[in-house]
mmCIF file with all atom_site columns, C-alpha atoms in Angstrom:
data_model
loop_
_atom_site.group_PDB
_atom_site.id
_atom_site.type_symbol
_atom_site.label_atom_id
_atom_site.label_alt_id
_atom_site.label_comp_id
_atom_site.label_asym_id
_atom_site.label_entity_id
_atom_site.label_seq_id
_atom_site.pdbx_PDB_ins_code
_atom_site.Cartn_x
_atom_site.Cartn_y
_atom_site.Cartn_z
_atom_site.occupancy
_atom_site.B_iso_or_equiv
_atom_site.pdbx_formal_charge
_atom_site.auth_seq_id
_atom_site.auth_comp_id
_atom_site.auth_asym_id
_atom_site.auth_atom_id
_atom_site.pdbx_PDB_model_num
ATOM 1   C CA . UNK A 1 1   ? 80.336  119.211 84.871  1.00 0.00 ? 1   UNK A CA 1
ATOM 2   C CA . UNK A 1 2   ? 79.978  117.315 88.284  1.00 0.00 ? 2   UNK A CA 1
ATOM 3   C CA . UNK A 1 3   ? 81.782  114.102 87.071  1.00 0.00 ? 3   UNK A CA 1
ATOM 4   C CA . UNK A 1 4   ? 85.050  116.177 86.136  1.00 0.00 ? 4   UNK A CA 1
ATOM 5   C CA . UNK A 1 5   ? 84.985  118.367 89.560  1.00 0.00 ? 5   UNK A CA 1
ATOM 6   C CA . UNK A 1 6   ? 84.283  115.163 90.958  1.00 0.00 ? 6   UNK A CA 1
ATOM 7   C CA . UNK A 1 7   ? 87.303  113.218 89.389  1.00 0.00 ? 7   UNK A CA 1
ATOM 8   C CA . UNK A 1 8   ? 89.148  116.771 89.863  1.00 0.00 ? 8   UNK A CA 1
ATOM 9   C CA . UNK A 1 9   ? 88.797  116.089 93.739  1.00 0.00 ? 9   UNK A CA 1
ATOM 10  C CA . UNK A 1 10  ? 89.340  112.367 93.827  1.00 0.00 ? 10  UNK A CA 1
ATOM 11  C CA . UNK A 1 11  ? 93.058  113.623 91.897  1.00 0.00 ? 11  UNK A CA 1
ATOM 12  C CA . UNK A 1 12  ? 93.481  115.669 94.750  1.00 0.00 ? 12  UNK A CA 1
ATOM 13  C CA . UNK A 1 13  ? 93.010  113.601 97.526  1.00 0.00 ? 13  UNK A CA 1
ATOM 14  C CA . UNK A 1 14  ? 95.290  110.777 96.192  1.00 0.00 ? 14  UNK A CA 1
ATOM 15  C CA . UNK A 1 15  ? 98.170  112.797 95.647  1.00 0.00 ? 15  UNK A CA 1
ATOM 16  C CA . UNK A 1 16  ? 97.276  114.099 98.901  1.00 0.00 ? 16  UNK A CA 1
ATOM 17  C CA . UNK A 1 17  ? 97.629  110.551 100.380 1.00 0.00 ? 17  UNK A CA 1
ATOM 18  C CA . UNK A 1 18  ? 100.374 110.005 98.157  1.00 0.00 ? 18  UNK A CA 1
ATOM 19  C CA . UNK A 1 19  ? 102.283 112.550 99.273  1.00 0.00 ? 19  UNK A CA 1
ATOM 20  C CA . UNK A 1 20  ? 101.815 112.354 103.247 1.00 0.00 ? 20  UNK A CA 1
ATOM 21  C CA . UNK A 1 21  ? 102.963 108.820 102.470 1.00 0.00 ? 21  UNK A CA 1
ATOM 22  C CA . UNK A 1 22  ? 106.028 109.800 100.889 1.00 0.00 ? 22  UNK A CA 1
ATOM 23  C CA . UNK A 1 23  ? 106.480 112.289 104.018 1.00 0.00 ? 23  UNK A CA 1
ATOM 24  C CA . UNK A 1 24  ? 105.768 109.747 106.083 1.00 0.00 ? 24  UNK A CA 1
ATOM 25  C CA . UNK A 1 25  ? 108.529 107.327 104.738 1.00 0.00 ? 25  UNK A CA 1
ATOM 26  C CA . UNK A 1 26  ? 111.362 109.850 104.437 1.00 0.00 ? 26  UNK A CA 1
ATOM 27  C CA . UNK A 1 27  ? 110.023 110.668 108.381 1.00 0.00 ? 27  UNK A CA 1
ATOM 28  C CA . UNK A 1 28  ? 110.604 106.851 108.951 1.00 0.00 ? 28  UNK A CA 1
ATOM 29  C CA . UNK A 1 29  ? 114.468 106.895 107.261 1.00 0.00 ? 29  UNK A CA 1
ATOM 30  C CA . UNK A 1 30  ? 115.380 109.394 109.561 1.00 0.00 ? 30  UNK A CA 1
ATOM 31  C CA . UNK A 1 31  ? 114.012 108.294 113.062 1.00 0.00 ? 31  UNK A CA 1
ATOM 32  C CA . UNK A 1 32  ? 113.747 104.407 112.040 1.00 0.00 ? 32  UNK A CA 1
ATOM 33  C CA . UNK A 1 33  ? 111.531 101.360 111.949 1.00 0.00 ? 33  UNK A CA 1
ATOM 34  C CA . UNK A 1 34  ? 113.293 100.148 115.620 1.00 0.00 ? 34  UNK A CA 1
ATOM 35  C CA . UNK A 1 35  ? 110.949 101.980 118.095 1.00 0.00 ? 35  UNK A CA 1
ATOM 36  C CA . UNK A 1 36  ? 107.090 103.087 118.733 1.00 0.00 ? 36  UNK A CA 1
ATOM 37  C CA . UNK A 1 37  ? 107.673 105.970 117.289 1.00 0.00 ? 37  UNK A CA 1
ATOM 38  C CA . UNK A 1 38  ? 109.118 104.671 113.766 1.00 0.00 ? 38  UNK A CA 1
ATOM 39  C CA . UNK A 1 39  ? 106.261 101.683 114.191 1.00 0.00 ? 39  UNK A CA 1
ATOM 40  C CA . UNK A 1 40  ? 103.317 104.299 114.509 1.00 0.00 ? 40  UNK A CA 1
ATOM 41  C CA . UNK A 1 41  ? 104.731 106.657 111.661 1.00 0.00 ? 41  UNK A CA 1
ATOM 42  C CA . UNK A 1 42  ? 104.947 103.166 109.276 1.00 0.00 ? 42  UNK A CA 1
ATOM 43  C CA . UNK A 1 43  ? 101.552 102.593 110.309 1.00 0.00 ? 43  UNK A CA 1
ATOM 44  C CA . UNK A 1 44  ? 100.342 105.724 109.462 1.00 0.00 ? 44  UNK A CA 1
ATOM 45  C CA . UNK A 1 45  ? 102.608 105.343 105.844 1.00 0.00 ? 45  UNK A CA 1
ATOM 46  C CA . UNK A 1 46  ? 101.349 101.886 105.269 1.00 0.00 ? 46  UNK A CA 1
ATOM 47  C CA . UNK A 1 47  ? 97.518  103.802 105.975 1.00 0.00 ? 47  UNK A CA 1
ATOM 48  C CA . UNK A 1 48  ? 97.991  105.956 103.918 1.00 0.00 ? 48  UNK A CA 1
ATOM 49  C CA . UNK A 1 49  ? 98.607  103.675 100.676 1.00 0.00 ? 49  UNK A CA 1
ATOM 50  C CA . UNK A 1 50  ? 95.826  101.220 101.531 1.00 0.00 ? 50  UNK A CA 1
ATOM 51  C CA . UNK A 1 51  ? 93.461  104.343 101.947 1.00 0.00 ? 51  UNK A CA 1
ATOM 52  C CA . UNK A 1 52  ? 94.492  104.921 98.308  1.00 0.00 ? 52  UNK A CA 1
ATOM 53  C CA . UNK A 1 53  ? 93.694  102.005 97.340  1.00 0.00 ? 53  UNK A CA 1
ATOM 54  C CA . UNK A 1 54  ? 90.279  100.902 99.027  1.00 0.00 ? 54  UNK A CA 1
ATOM 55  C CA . UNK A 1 55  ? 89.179  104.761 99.274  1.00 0.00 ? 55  UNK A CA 1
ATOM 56  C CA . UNK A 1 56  ? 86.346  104.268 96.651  1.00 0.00 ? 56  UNK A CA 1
ATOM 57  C CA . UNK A 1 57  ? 85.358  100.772 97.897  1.00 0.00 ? 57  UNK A CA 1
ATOM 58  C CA . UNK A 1 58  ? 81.435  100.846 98.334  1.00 0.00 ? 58  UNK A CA 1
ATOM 59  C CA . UNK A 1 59  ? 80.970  97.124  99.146  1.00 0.00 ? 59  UNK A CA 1
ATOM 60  C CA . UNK A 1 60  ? 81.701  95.726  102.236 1.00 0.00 ? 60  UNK A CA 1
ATOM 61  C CA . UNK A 1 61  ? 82.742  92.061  100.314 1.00 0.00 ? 61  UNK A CA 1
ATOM 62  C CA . UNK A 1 62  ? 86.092  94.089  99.230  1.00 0.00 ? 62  UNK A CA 1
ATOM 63  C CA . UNK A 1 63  ? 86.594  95.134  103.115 1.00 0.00 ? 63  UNK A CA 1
ATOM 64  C CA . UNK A 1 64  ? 86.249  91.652  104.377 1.00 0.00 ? 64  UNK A CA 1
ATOM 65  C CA . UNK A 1 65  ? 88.828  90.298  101.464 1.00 0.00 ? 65  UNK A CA 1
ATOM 66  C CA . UNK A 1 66  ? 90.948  92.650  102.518 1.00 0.00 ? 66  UNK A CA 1
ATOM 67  C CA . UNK A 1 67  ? 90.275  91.854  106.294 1.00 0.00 ? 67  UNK A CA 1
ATOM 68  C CA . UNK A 1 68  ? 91.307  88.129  104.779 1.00 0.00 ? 68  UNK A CA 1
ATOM 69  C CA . UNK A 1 69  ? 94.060  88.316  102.564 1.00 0.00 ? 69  UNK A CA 1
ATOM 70  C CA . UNK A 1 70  ? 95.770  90.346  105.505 1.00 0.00 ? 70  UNK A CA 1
ATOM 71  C CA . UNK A 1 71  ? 95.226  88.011  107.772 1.00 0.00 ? 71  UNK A CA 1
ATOM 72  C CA . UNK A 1 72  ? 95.939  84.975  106.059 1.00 0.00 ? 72  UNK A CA 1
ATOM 73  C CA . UNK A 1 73  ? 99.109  86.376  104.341 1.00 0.00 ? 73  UNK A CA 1
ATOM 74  C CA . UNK A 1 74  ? 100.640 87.499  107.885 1.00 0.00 ? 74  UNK A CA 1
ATOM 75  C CA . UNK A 1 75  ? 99.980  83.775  108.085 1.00 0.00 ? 75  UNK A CA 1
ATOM 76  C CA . UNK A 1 76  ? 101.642 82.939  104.994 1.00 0.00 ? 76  UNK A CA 1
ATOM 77  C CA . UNK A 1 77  ? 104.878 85.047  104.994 1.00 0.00 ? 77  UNK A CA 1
ATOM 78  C CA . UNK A 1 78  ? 105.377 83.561  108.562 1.00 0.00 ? 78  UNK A CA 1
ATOM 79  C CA . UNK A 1 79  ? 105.315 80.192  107.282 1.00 0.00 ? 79  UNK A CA 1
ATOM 80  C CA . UNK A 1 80  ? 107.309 80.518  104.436 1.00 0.00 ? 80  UNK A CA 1
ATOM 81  C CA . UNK A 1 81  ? 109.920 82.424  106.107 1.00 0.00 ? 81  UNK A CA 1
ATOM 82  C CA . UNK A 1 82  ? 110.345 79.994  108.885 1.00 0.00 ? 82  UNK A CA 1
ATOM 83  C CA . UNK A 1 83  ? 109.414 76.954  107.042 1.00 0.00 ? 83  UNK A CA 1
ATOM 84  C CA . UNK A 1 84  ? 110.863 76.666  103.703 1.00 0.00 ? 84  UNK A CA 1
ATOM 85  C CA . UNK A 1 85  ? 113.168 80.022  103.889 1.00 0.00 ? 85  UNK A CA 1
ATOM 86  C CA . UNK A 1 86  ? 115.289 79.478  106.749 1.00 0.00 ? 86  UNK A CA 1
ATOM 87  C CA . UNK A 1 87  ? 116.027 75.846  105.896 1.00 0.00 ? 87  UNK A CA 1
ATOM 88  C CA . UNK A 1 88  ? 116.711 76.261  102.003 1.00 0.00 ? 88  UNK A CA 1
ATOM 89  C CA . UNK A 1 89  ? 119.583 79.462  103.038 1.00 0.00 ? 89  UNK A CA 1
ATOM 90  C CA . UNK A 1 90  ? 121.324 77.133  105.687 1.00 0.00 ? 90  UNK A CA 1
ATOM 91  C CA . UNK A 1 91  ? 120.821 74.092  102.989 1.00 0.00 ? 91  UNK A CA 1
ATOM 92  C CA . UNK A 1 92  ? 122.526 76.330  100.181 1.00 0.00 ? 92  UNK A CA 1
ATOM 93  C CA . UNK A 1 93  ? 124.777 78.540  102.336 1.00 0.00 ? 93  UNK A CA 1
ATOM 94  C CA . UNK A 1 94  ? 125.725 76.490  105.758 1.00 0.00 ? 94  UNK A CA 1
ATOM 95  C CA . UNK A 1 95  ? 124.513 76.551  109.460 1.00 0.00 ? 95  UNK A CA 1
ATOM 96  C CA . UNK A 1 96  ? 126.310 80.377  109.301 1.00 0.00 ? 96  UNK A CA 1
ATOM 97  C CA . UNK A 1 97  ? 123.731 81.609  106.532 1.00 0.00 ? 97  UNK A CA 1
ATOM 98  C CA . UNK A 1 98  ? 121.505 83.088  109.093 1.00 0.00 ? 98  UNK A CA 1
ATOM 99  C CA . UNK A 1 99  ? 124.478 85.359  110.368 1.00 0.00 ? 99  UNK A CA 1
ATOM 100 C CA . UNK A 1 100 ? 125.084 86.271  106.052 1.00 0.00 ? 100 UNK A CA 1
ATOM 101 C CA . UNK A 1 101 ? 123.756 90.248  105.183 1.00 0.00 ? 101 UNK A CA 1
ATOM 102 C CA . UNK A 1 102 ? 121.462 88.789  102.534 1.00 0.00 ? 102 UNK A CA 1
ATOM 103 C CA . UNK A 1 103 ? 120.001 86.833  105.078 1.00 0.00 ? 103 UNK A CA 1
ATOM 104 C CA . UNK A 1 104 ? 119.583 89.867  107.483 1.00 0.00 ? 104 UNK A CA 1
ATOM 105 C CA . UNK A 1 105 ? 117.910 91.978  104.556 1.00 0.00 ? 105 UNK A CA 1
ATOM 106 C CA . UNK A 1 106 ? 115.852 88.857  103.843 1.00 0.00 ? 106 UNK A CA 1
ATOM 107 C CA . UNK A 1 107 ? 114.765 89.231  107.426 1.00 0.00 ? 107 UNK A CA 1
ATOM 108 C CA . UNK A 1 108 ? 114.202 92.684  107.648 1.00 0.00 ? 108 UNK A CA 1
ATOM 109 C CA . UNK A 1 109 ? 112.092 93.080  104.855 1.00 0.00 ? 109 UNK A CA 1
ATOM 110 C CA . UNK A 1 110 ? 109.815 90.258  105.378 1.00 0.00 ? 110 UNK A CA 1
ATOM 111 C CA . UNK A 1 111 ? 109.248 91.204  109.140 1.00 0.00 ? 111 UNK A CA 1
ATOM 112 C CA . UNK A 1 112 ? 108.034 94.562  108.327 1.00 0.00 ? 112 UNK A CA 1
ATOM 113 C CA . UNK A 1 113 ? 105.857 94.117  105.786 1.00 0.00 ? 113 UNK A CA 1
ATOM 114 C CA . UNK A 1 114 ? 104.277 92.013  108.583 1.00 0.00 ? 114 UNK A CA 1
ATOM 115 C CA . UNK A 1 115 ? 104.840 94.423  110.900 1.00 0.00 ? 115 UNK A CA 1
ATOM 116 C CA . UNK A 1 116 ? 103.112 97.132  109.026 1.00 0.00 ? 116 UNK A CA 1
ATOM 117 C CA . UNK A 1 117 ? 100.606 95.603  106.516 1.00 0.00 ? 117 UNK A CA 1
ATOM 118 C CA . UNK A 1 118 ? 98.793  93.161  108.640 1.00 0.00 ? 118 UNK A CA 1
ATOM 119 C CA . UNK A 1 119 ? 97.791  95.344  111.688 1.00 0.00 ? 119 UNK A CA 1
ATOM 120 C CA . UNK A 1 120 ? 96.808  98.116  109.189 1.00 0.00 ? 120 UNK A CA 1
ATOM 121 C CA . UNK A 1 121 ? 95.412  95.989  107.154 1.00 0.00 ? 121 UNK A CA 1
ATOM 122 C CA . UNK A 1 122 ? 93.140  94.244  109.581 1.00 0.00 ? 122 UNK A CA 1
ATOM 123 C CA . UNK A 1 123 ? 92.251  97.525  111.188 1.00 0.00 ? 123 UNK A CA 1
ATOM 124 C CA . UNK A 1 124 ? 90.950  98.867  107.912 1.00 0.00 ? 124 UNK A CA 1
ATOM 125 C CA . UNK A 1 125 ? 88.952  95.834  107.041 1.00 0.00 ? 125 UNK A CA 1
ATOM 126 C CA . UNK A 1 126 ? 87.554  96.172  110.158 1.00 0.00 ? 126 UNK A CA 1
ATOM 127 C CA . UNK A 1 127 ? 86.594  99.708  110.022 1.00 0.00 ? 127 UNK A CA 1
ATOM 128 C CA . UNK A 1 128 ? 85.484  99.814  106.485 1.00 0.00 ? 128 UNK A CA 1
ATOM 129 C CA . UNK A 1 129 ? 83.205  97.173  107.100 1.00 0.00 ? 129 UNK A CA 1
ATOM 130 C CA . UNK A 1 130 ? 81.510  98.837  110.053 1.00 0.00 ? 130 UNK A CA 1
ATOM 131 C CA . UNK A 1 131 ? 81.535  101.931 108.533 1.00 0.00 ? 131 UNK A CA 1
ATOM 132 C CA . UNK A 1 132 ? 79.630  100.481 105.218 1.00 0.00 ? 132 UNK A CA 1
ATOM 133 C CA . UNK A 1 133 ? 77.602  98.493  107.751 1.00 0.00 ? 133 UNK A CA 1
ATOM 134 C CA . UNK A 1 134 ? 76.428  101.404 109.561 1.00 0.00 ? 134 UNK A CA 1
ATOM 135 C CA . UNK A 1 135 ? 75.992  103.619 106.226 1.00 0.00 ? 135 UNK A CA 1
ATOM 136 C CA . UNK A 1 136 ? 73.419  100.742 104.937 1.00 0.00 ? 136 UNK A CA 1
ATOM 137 C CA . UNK A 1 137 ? 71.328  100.565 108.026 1.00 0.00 ? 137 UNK A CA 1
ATOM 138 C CA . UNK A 1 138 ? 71.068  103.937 107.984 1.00 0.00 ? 138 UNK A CA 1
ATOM 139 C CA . UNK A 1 139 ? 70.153  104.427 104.122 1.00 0.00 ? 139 UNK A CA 1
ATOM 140 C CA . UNK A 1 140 ? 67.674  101.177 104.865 1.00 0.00 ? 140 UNK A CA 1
ATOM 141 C CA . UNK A 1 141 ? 66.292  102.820 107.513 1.00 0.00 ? 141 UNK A CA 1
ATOM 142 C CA . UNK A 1 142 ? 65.566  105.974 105.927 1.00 0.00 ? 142 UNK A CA 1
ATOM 143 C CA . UNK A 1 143 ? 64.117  104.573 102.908 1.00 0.00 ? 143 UNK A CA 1
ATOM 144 C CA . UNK A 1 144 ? 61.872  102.917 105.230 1.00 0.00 ? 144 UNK A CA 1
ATOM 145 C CA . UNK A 1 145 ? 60.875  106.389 107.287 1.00 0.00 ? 145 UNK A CA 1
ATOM 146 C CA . UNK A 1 146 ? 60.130  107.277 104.117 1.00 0.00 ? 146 UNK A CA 1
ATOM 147 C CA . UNK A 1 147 ? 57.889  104.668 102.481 1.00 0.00 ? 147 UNK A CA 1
ATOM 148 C CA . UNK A 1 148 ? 55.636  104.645 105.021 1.00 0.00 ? 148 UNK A CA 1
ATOM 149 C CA . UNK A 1 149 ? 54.977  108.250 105.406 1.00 0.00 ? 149 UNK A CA 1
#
């Protein structure tokens, strides 16, 4: 009977998250990813669906490969935008390809999912590691309070 309330709650909280994420983005639409304020709601979006994701992580390995995929695909989108992107849409469309609207969406899109996934990202690899960190040590050092009395 606990396993289905259980599963009955963890229902609950992801359409929760699922729907303050969808809130969140229609929020973004209307005020816009071009200012703090349309940064911090697509932070709080982009949040929102890793929290989904990594909300019943209970080992800090999957925190840290988070921590590091974020990181090094920041690292990665960067390069290939700029390294083999750029040059391969002025090879195929001209030095004016930059200035094309496929170019601009190009641009748009890959800037921010780096804008929102790799601060959030990082931020939540961070915490969820300390956070397990800090849960273990404290289980540890219960379990020791306990053996020896």
């Amino acid at each position: 009977m606990q396993k289905l309330s259980t599963l009955k709650n963890s229902r609950r909280i992801t359409g929760a998250l699922l729907i303050l994420f969808a809130v969140l983005v229609v929020c973004i639409v209307f005020v816009g990813l071009d200012n703090a304020t349309g940064i911090i709601l697509g932070w709080m979006a982009t949040a929102s669906l890793i929290t989904v994701v990594a909300r019943k992580w209970r080992k800090i390995r999957y925190f840290l490969i988070l921590l590091a995929a974020t990181f090094v695909g920041a690292i990665f989108l960067a390069f290939i935008y700029v390294e083999v992107a750029l040059p391969l849409a002025e090879w195929l469309g001209g030095i004016n390809a930059s200035q094309s609207m496929a170019w601009r969406v190009f641009h748009v899109v890959v800037s921010d999912i780096i804008l929102l996934f790799t601060p959030v990202g990082i931020v939540i690899g961070i915490v969820g590691t300390i956070w397990l960190s800090i849960l273990r040590l404290v289980t540890l050092r219960h379990r020791a309070r306990t053996d020896t009395t």
